CSV table of C-alpha atoms in Angstrom, one decimal:
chain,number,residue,atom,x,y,z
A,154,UNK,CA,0.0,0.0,0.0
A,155,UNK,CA,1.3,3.6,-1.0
A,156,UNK,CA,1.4,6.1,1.4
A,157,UNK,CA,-2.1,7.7,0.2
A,158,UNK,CA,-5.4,7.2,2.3
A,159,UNK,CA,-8.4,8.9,2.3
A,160,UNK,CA,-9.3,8.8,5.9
A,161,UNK,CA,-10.3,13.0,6.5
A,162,UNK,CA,-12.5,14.2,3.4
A,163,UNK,CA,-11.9,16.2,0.7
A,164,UNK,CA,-8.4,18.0,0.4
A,165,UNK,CA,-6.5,15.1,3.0
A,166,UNK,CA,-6.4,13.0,-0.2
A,167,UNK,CA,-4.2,15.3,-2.2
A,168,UNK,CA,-2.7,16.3,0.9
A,169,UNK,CA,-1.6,12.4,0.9
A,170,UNK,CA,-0.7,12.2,-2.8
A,171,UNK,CA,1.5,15.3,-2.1
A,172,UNK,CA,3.5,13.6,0.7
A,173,UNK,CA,4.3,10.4,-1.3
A,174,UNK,CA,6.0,12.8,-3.8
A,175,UNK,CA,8.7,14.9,-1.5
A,176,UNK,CA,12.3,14.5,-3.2
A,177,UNK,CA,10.7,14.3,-6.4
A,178,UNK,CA,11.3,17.2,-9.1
A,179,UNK,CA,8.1,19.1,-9.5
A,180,UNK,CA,7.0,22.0,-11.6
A,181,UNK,CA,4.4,24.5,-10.1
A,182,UNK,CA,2.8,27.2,-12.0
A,183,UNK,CA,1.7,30.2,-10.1
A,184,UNK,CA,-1.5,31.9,-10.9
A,185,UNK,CA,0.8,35.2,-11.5
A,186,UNK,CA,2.4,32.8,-14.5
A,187,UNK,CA,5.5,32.2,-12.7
A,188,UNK,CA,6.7,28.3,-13.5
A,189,UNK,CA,9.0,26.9,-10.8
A,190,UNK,CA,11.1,24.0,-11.0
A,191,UNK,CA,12.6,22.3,-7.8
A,192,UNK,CA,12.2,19.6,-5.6
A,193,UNK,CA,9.6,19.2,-3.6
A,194,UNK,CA,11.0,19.2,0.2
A,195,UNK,CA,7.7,19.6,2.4
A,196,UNK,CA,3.6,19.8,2.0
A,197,UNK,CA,1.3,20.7,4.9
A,198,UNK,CA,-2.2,20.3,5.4
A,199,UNK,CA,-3.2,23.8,3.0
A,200,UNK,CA,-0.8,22.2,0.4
A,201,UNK,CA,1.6,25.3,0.8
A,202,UNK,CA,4.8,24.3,-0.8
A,203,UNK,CA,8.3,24.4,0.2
A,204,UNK,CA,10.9,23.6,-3.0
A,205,UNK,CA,14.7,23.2,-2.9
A,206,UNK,CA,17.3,23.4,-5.7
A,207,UNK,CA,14.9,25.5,-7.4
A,208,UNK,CA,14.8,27.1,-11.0
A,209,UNK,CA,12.9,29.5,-13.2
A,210,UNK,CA,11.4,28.2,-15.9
A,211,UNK,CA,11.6,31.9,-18.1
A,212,UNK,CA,14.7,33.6,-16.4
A,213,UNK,CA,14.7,36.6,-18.4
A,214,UNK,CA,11.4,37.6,-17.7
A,215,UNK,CA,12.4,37.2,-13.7
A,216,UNK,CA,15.9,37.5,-13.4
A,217,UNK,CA,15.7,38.2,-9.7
A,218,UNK,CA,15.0,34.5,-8.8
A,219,UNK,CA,18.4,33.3,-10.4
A,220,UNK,CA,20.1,33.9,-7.5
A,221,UNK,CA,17.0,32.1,-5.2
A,222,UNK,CA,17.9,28.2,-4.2
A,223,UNK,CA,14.9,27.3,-2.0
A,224,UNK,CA,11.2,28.8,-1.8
A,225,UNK,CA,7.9,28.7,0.2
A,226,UNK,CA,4.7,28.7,-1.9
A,227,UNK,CA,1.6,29.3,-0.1
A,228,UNK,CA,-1.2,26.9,-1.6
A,229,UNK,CA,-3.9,29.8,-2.5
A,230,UNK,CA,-1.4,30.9,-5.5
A,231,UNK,CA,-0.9,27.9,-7.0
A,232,UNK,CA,-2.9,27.0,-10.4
A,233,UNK,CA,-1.0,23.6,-11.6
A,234,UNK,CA,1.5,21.0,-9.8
A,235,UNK,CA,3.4,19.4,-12.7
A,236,UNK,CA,4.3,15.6,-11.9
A,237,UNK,CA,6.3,13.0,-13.0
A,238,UNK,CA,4.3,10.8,-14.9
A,239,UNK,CA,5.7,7.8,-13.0
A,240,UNK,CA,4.9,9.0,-10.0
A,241,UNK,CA,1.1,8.6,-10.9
A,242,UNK,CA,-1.1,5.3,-10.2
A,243,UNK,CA,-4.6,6.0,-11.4
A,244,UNK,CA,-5.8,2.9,-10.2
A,245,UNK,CA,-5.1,4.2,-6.3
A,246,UNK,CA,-6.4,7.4,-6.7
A,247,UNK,CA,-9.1,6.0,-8.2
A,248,UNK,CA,-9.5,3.9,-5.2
A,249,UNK,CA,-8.4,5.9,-2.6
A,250,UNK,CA,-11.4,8.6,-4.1
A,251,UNK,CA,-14.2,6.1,-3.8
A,252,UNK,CA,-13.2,5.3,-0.1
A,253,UNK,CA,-13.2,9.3,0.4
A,254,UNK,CA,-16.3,9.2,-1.3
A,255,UNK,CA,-18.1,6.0,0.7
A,256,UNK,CA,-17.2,7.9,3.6
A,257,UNK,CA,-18.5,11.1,3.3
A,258,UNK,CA,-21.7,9.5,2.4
A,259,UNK,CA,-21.5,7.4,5.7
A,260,UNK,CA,-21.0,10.4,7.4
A,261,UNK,CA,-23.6,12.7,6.0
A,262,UNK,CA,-26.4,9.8,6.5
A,263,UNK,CA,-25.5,9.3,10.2
């Protein structure tokens, strides 16, 4: 079993999916357009971000984060999380989803 589970509702499920990928290289776009490259160090419960070894994806239109190596993103300005392919299982998130789902249900009826 991976390290994803889909015991707290809604965002605890990416929140899990997030945590099976620290040390992996990511790309996060923010919603000001800025892409950054880096690995992904730490996630927290509001899926801010903190990246290490990071670079900018168009350096000349920012050329004041060349000389930044690690960043905090806070969650609220991020529009896309780019992932290894790899790193993916459909089938588990799938599964992991309909748990969350059954759940919530469960919950709501009781």
């Amino acid at each position: 079993s991976s390290g994803i589970n889909a015991e707290y509702g809604g965002s605890m499920l990416f929140y899990s999916f997030f945590k099976s990928l620290v040390g992996k290289d990511v790309i996060i776009e923010l919603k000001n357009d800025l892409s950054i490259a880096g690995t992904l160090h730490s996630v927290d419960q509001f899926l801010n971000i903190k990246l290490t070894d990071i670079s900018v994806t168009d350096s000349d239109k920012y050329p004041h984060m060349l000389s930044v190596k690690n960043c905090f993103i806070r969650g609220s300005v991020v529009r896309y999380c780019h992932i290894p392919a790899e790193e993916v299982d459909p089938a588990l998130l799938m599964d992991a989803t309909r748990k969350e789902a059954q759940q919530n249900k469960q919950s709501a009826g009781a």
